[in-house]
């Protein structure tokens, strides 16, 4: 009987070894471990055995059963793994095929840059103040200390609006965001004319010049202007504020310099250059070999402008600065044609 | 303005400073140097090495350095003919060490051909073998190295140079003939080597449009002394006042008029050093008289005008010459010395004598009384050869005779008036550049004296005693009080009154300490210093510039942060942009300028008064400000029509006329979608095109992002540019805030689009923004929902929105969601019918049973049957 059990075990394990698929494995289980299998017949016949034989054969039959079951489990695992490996192999992709794209929306690069600038300024306490795009000569020039026919007007060729004869105060497309300085100061001063509150604002917006449209010049462009007015604001504060801004905008190591300049609405005035971030100041095409990039104009608010805004220049002082987000983008990305911005070719816009 | 360093050194010691260092100081002080042009002086290494140098260089640099060994002053001792070439001459040149035979084809030496030994040697610039020069025969500036050659059988080792070859001018016709006192053998670079700074003059720095102005700035920036020119000359003969008088009719327009007289000048070329400096400064050398006016102008900043005194005398007849200044009569004519007859207006100021007008004041002289050089006329007319400096005789023109006596004018004019006149007649000139920015009247006298001094030095002649000087409007010298506290308050630096005074004195301000105040008086060349609080700012600017912006510390504002109030309108629009981007739209920003014709493509032609018109448009297609933002976006969509999928939006202002007042600037949103709904891929082909419902879905998300409820969509059949059956108005709280739909086929035809329908939307943002958000965020229910689908058959004309409204109304708050998931049309369900299938969600605070849901469902079905004749579809 024990020999028979050994025979069963041996032949069952042999046939198991040859099995490679689940169906054959199921058949094997029925024939080797099913109710009518030889092994089960041995269990069924145990009762007919002698007292001595019974435990010996029973024990051995159990051992064989356990051995076959564990061999079955092992084989089943191997077959499953093989099948999995096979199907994984079959599912292999060409991972170099292109991904399936999604049409997403984006902000215009100018908006992105405006936000970048305004976010930095907001953290510095400069809040957004917006004002109109079509202005009067008074707000765009006269109140900003550009009298009619002043030579400084040569710096800004202006587009005028047909509006009958308005004498010295024609309507025009603003050439700068600075009219917002007057509008803001007047608005703030009105809240408490005897002791006007301090101001810290950033004015973004579209400005316009009468120019030919070329790779270098545009008839419209964005500007962001900062204005701080208070009782205790100095040129040194202007330098400190600009330095903070430039550090945030152009990075920790950005070197800058203040160059004396002229704007009718500030005095003293300065242009600010940062060390060219393309060549590190060695000289390249972007900085026209100067090592410096002009990034903004600034100065202490002119007493006439303070006065026109309702702030007494004997008590109040302030500073203002203006910069161009498109210019910043052009410098940063080595864009050599300003016409890309309002051209709105999606192949340009998609890159931002 | 182009400033030769050699000239600057007449007025300030610049020893030990390189051109780059000088340029850096000037640039930081507001006199921006655009370029340094080297004309002989050694160039900085970095510039010579070009872009690959590791050292920094700060200025655009150009030009040429002259080798001190190879390029020297030499003299021509003998002029021979070339044995084999008619057009060449053979020179015997001595360079201080040895004689050398040199070939030249220079036209200005040709007349001496074959003369042999010269009585007086001619001084020249001489370049030896191996010199690096510009090629005199090439177009533009091409560097070349001088090599040994055989020209027509004669060996050539070296050359005498032209201005072009040495980089002094772009073009030249002949060799340089140096002044007689040029030291033979001296390196040319030591003798006339130079560097030229090209400086941009800011509008408020007209005082620096002169050599002395730049020298003064450098004195302040370096602490060195300004050496002011010594203006002195001998006078003889009768006083100018005996024969000339001046009358000013409008002192506002002409505060001062000064004139001086010089007799018996000889018109000839100026000394070479003078010509060279003028040329480097960008001014043509004409003759010693004209050059003297230009030279004195560049030096001091006062434009001068030279009259032919004899012409004036002839016009005056027996009377005294009476020069008067007045405004022109409308329509009066004057021929300016450029030969153009100018029609004048009553704002133009004229310099006249009793007989009529002589010049357009401060802008350009008249042709009749201009200084006349007969030798030029003869040369031009007859081609007669003359020796340099020699005056040919001959009377072949109306004037015939060179000017002998000169009346020299220096005046002060109203800068605004000059600016208008120069603009009106399109006459930008060196004179109008300065006068239109303001020249102080005190310079008139200095300028005339300096001009006379140079004329006497270069043209012989005798200066008449005195000047005639009408000075009816003397500007007040501005006086400003400055305290240390002012400097602290506005600049943030601590300076004593002495320190402030020292900074200002370099710029020729007069300073006097009075107690705790510094009394500052502006110098008499400055018109830009005001008094009072403005004057204080003017003076502090000078303090800051002289102190150096770089030396002012950087501090943080000590003032408290003002109350933070935000900008709700701006923030709302930024939020709107984010929502639009989130639904897959690309933002664009377009020109505000368009034309009525461009907008007519979409909105039809309206009235001219519909637009805000630009008075001076740059082009007809940009003649007005836009009224239709949608047209702008459609134009960009059209431009991008080749892209497979276009989904664009713009947020911005349009402009509506408001009579002669400032126009209205309402803010709008426009959206255009066309092309493929999905991005194509290698396994996604023929994706369907965007249609009405792609737009509507995005608008629904947009409005819900703005937290708006009570939104309804109604068919908009009468928007002319929209497809009448595929257009809707969007109402919020019953108010129309926008419209959207498919572009009308006739409107689409006017654009170049492909087959895909064009879906557009337009919103009025000022209306939309003012709607308050009407919903907050609800808690997510914990109880399980029950989902159920029902399909009803209704007449095709019944609007889906009506059915949904009935479902929601009947279901009450237990029906938390109603979603249409199918619309089915088939004859099987009856002609003129459609099936609408809805998925309903029932949910309440408690767990609902199926029976409860079924009860509600039955109510809904019944209501639909009664109200819209719906039949439940089994």
Short mmCIF file of C-alpha atoms in Angstrom, two decimals, chain A residues 97-112 115 118 122 124-136 147-155 157-166 168 171-173 183 188 197-200 204 206 208-213 218-220 222 228-241 243-244 255-262 266-271 273 275 280-285 288-292 294 300 302-304 307 312-319 339 341-347 349-350, chain B residues 24 26-32 50-61 202-205 415-417 419-420 423 436-438 487-493 528-529 533-542 544-545 548-567 569-571 573-578 580-593 612-618 622 625-626 636 639-640 643-650 652-653 655 659-665 667 676-684 690 698:
data_model
loop_
_atom_site.label_atom_id
_atom_site.label_comp_id
_atom_site.label_asym_id
_atom_site.label_seq_id
_atom_site.Cartn_x
_atom_site.Cartn_y
_atom_site.Cartn_z
CA UNK A 97 5.15 57.43 -29.26
CA UNK A 98 3.97 60.95 -28.54
CA UNK A 99 1.68 61.62 -25.60
CA UNK A 100 -1.94 62.52 -26.09
CA UNK A 101 -2.19 66.26 -25.68
CA UNK A 102 -4.82 68.35 -23.98
CA UNK A 103 -5.84 71.76 -25.22
CA UNK A 104 -5.20 74.00 -22.27
CA UNK A 105 -5.68 77.69 -21.78
CA UNK A 106 -2.93 80.17 -20.99
CA UNK A 107 -2.60 83.79 -20.05
CA UNK A 108 -1.03 86.14 -22.55
CA UNK A 109 2.68 86.60 -21.75
CA UNK A 110 2.11 90.28 -20.95
CA UNK A 111 -0.55 89.35 -18.40
CA UNK A 112 1.77 86.77 -16.89
CA UNK A 115 1.05 89.60 -12.55
CA UNK A 118 2.26 93.24 -9.37
CA UNK A 122 1.81 93.73 -3.55
CA UNK A 124 5.96 95.31 -0.76
CA UNK A 125 2.70 97.06 0.09
CA UNK A 126 2.01 98.61 -3.32
CA UNK A 127 -1.62 98.08 -4.24
CA UNK A 128 -3.06 98.05 -7.72
CA UNK A 129 -4.55 101.30 -8.94
CA UNK A 130 -5.98 101.35 -12.45
CA UNK A 131 -7.07 104.32 -14.49
CA UNK A 132 -8.36 105.16 -17.95
CA UNK A 133 -6.52 104.70 -21.26
CA UNK A 134 -7.84 107.76 -23.04
CA UNK A 135 -6.79 110.88 -21.18
CA UNK A 136 -6.72 114.63 -21.38
CA UNK A 147 3.77 122.44 -20.04
CA UNK A 148 2.48 122.76 -23.61
CA UNK A 149 5.39 122.85 -26.09
CA UNK A 150 7.87 121.70 -23.48
CA UNK A 151 10.87 119.97 -25.06
CA UNK A 152 10.28 116.94 -22.86
CA UNK A 153 7.21 116.23 -24.97
CA UNK A 154 9.58 115.37 -27.80
CA UNK A 155 10.43 112.25 -25.85
CA UNK A 157 5.12 111.22 -29.62
CA UNK A 158 1.45 111.32 -28.91
CA UNK A 159 -1.69 110.06 -30.61
CA UNK A 160 -4.49 112.57 -30.30
CA UNK A 161 -8.24 112.02 -30.44
CA UNK A 162 -10.60 114.07 -32.60
CA UNK A 163 -12.67 116.02 -30.11
CA UNK A 164 -13.38 119.45 -31.50
CA UNK A 165 -11.33 122.41 -30.37
CA UNK A 166 -10.39 121.92 -26.75
CA UNK A 168 -4.65 123.53 -24.70
CA UNK A 171 -7.86 114.38 -25.68
CA UNK A 172 -5.16 111.80 -26.30
CA UNK A 173 -4.17 108.23 -25.79
CA UNK A 183 -5.79 110.68 -10.25
CA UNK A 188 -6.56 109.89 -1.69
CA UNK A 197 -3.01 109.81 3.79
CA UNK A 198 0.19 108.16 2.63
CA UNK A 199 0.09 106.35 -0.71
CA UNK A 200 1.69 103.20 -2.02
CA UNK A 204 -0.48 98.86 -14.55
CA UNK A 206 -1.66 100.00 -21.68
CA UNK A 208 0.35 104.45 -26.50
CA UNK A 209 2.85 106.31 -28.67
CA UNK A 210 2.74 107.66 -32.17
CA UNK A 211 5.47 105.50 -33.65
CA UNK A 212 5.98 103.29 -36.62
CA UNK A 213 5.49 99.65 -35.74
CA UNK A 218 5.34 99.69 -30.84
CA UNK A 219 2.31 101.95 -30.75
CA UNK A 220 1.03 100.32 -27.59
CA UNK A 222 2.11 97.97 -21.01
CA UNK A 228 4.93 106.12 -2.82
CA UNK A 229 3.98 109.37 -1.10
CA UNK A 230 4.40 110.16 2.56
CA UNK A 231 5.87 112.56 5.05
CA UNK A 232 9.24 110.98 5.31
CA UNK A 233 10.29 109.45 2.00
CA UNK A 234 13.79 110.00 0.62
CA UNK A 235 15.88 109.28 -2.44
CA UNK A 236 17.68 106.69 -0.31
CA UNK A 237 14.29 105.02 0.25
CA UNK A 238 13.73 105.05 -3.49
CA UNK A 239 17.06 103.29 -3.95
CA UNK A 240 16.21 100.77 -1.24
CA UNK A 241 12.78 100.04 -2.66
CA UNK A 243 16.86 97.39 -4.91
CA UNK A 244 14.27 95.19 -3.16
CA UNK A 255 23.79 94.19 -9.55
CA UNK A 256 22.21 97.49 -10.35
CA UNK A 257 23.23 101.06 -10.88
CA UNK A 258 21.41 104.38 -10.77
CA UNK A 259 22.14 106.74 -13.60
CA UNK A 260 21.02 110.37 -13.44
CA UNK A 261 18.30 111.11 -15.94
CA UNK A 262 15.42 113.42 -16.65
CA UNK A 266 10.38 113.57 -11.03
CA UNK A 267 13.40 115.37 -9.64
CA UNK A 268 16.00 114.08 -9.05
CA UNK A 269 15.43 111.43 -11.69
CA UNK A 270 17.32 108.27 -12.48
CA UNK A 271 17.42 105.38 -14.87
CA UNK A 273 20.33 99.49 -15.12
CA UNK A 275 23.91 94.00 -14.92
CA UNK A 280 26.90 88.57 -16.76
CA UNK A 281 28.15 92.02 -17.69
CA UNK A 282 30.80 90.98 -20.16
CA UNK A 283 28.99 92.52 -23.09
CA UNK A 284 26.69 90.80 -25.57
CA UNK A 285 24.11 91.57 -28.21
CA UNK A 288 24.56 96.06 -26.88
CA UNK A 289 28.00 95.39 -25.42
CA UNK A 290 27.44 97.70 -22.50
CA UNK A 291 27.12 95.01 -19.82
CA UNK A 292 24.03 96.80 -18.48
CA UNK A 294 18.13 99.60 -18.76
CA UNK A 300 11.49 111.72 -6.47
CA UNK A 302 8.38 116.62 -8.57
CA UNK A 303 7.03 119.26 -6.17
CA UNK A 304 4.68 120.56 -8.87
CA UNK A 307 1.05 120.05 -5.43
CA UNK A 312 1.97 119.92 0.00
CA UNK A 313 5.56 119.44 -1.21
CA UNK A 314 6.87 121.22 1.87
CA UNK A 315 5.47 118.43 4.02
CA UNK A 316 5.19 115.46 1.71
CA UNK A 317 7.67 113.76 -0.52
CA UNK A 318 7.53 110.65 -2.59
CA UNK A 319 8.99 108.64 -5.38
CA UNK A 339 5.58 92.85 -32.63
CA UNK A 341 3.12 90.55 -28.40
CA UNK A 342 0.10 91.97 -30.20
CA UNK A 343 0.58 89.71 -33.19
CA UNK A 344 -0.85 86.92 -31.01
CA UNK A 345 0.44 84.08 -33.15
CA UNK A 346 -0.56 81.06 -31.06
CA UNK A 347 2.82 79.50 -31.81
CA UNK A 349 1.75 82.46 -27.09
CA UNK A 350 1.97 78.70 -26.50
CA UNK B 24 31.49 106.32 -17.06
CA UNK B 26 29.39 111.36 -17.38
CA UNK B 27 26.96 108.51 -17.95
CA UNK B 28 26.19 108.08 -14.27
CA UNK B 29 25.64 111.82 -13.95
CA UNK B 30 22.99 111.81 -16.69
CA UNK B 31 25.16 112.55 -19.70
CA UNK B 32 24.80 109.17 -21.26
CA UNK B 50 36.26 92.10 -28.88
CA UNK B 51 33.53 90.09 -27.26
CA UNK B 52 35.54 87.19 -25.91
CA UNK B 53 37.39 89.15 -23.35
CA UNK B 54 36.71 88.32 -19.75
CA UNK B 55 36.97 91.92 -18.67
CA UNK B 56 33.93 94.10 -18.59
CA UNK B 57 33.57 96.93 -21.01
CA UNK B 58 30.78 99.34 -20.74
CA UNK B 59 30.55 101.31 -23.93
CA UNK B 60 30.00 100.70 -27.56
CA UNK B 61 33.44 101.33 -28.95
CA UNK B 202 18.61 115.27 -21.91
CA UNK B 203 15.97 117.96 -22.44
CA UNK B 204 16.77 119.62 -19.10
CA UNK B 205 20.51 119.67 -19.77
CA UNK B 415 12.61 128.49 -26.42
CA UNK B 416 8.98 127.53 -26.89
CA UNK B 417 8.62 129.90 -29.81
CA UNK B 419 10.66 125.04 -30.88
CA UNK B 420 7.36 125.75 -32.63
CA UNK B 423 8.90 122.21 -36.05
CA UNK B 436 14.53 125.37 -28.52
CA UNK B 437 15.82 123.99 -25.22
CA UNK B 438 16.75 127.33 -23.71
CA UNK B 487 18.93 117.36 2.08
CA UNK B 488 18.17 114.81 4.77
CA UNK B 489 14.42 114.94 4.18
CA UNK B 490 14.55 114.50 0.41
CA UNK B 491 17.80 112.72 -0.35
CA UNK B 492 18.28 110.79 2.88
CA UNK B 493 21.91 111.85 3.37
CA UNK B 528 16.54 125.41 -15.42
CA UNK B 529 16.79 126.46 -11.79
CA UNK B 533 10.01 124.58 -3.38
CA UNK B 534 10.66 123.75 -7.04
CA UNK B 535 14.01 125.52 -6.93
CA UNK B 536 14.88 123.40 -3.92
CA UNK B 537 14.22 120.24 -5.92
CA UNK B 538 16.27 121.66 -8.80
CA UNK B 539 19.23 122.37 -6.52
CA UNK B 540 18.95 119.07 -4.65
CA UNK B 541 19.12 117.25 -7.97
CA UNK B 542 22.45 118.94 -8.59
CA UNK B 544 22.62 114.39 -5.69
CA UNK B 545 24.28 114.20 -9.10
CA UNK B 548 26.98 110.64 -6.94
CA UNK B 549 23.82 108.53 -6.94
CA UNK B 550 26.03 105.56 -6.17
CA UNK B 551 27.14 107.14 -2.92
CA UNK B 552 23.61 107.64 -1.62
CA UNK B 553 22.69 104.75 0.70
CA UNK B 554 19.81 102.34 0.18
CA UNK B 555 17.26 102.40 2.98
CA UNK B 556 13.78 101.04 3.67
CA UNK B 557 10.88 103.43 3.98
CA UNK B 558 10.41 104.47 7.57
CA UNK B 559 6.80 105.53 6.99
CA UNK B 560 4.07 103.19 8.14
CA UNK B 561 2.43 101.08 5.46
CA UNK B 562 -0.77 102.84 4.31
CA UNK B 563 -4.05 100.97 4.96
CA UNK B 564 -4.35 98.14 2.46
CA UNK B 565 -7.60 98.41 0.51
CA UNK B 566 -7.14 96.25 -2.56
CA UNK B 567 -8.63 96.78 -5.99
CA UNK B 569 -12.36 95.51 -10.02
CA UNK B 570 -8.85 94.48 -10.96
CA UNK B 571 -8.99 91.40 -8.75
CA UNK B 573 -10.98 90.63 -13.77
CA UNK B 574 -7.92 88.61 -12.88
CA UNK B 575 -10.20 85.94 -11.37
CA UNK B 576 -12.23 85.99 -14.58
CA UNK B 577 -9.05 85.45 -16.62
CA UNK B 578 -8.13 82.49 -14.45
CA UNK B 580 -11.30 81.43 -18.75
CA UNK B 581 -7.87 79.85 -18.81
CA UNK B 582 -9.16 76.97 -16.69
CA UNK B 583 -11.77 76.12 -19.34
CA UNK B 584 -9.04 75.88 -21.95
CA UNK B 585 -9.04 79.31 -23.55
CA UNK B 586 -5.87 81.13 -24.65
CA UNK B 587 -5.72 84.78 -23.72
CA UNK B 588 -4.78 87.31 -26.37
CA UNK B 589 -4.13 91.05 -26.20
CA UNK B 590 -4.79 93.07 -29.34
CA UNK B 591 -4.41 96.61 -30.61
CA UNK B 592 -6.87 99.22 -29.41
CA UNK B 593 -6.58 100.84 -32.82
CA UNK B 612 -13.52 107.47 -31.21
CA UNK B 613 -11.32 108.77 -34.02
CA UNK B 614 -7.58 109.32 -33.86
CA UNK B 615 -6.54 112.74 -35.17
CA UNK B 616 -3.09 111.61 -36.26
CA UNK B 617 -3.32 107.88 -36.97
CA UNK B 618 -0.17 106.07 -38.03
CA UNK B 622 -5.58 102.10 -37.33
CA UNK B 625 -10.33 103.07 -31.31
CA UNK B 626 -12.13 99.75 -31.33
CA UNK B 636 -6.57 87.03 -34.52
CA UNK B 639 -4.68 84.95 -38.55
CA UNK B 640 -4.25 81.66 -36.71
CA UNK B 643 -4.07 75.90 -36.24
CA UNK B 644 -6.20 72.76 -35.81
CA UNK B 645 -7.96 74.14 -32.78
CA UNK B 646 -8.52 77.75 -31.84
CA UNK B 647 -9.96 78.84 -28.50
CA UNK B 648 -9.14 82.49 -27.75
CA UNK B 649 -10.37 85.16 -25.44
CA UNK B 650 -9.59 88.77 -24.71
CA UNK B 652 -10.19 94.61 -22.37
CA UNK B 653 -11.71 97.97 -22.99
CA UNK B 655 -14.19 102.93 -26.58
CA UNK B 659 -19.18 114.09 -27.61
CA UNK B 660 -16.01 116.11 -27.18
CA UNK B 661 -15.37 114.72 -23.72
CA UNK B 662 -13.37 111.73 -22.63
CA UNK B 663 -14.89 108.62 -24.22
CA UNK B 664 -16.46 105.81 -22.24
CA UNK B 665 -14.20 102.80 -21.74
CA UNK B 667 -14.72 96.52 -20.38
CA UNK B 676 -11.15 70.53 -33.44
CA UNK B 677 -12.70 69.98 -30.03
CA UNK B 678 -9.88 67.66 -28.97
CA UNK B 679 -6.21 67.78 -29.57
CA UNK B 680 -5.40 65.28 -32.29
CA UNK B 681 -3.08 62.40 -31.60
CA UNK B 682 -1.81 59.40 -33.53
CA UNK B 683 -4.85 57.43 -32.37
CA UNK B 684 -7.32 60.31 -32.18
CA UNK B 690 -16.32 72.91 -31.62
CA UNK B 698 -17.57 76.72 -20.89
#
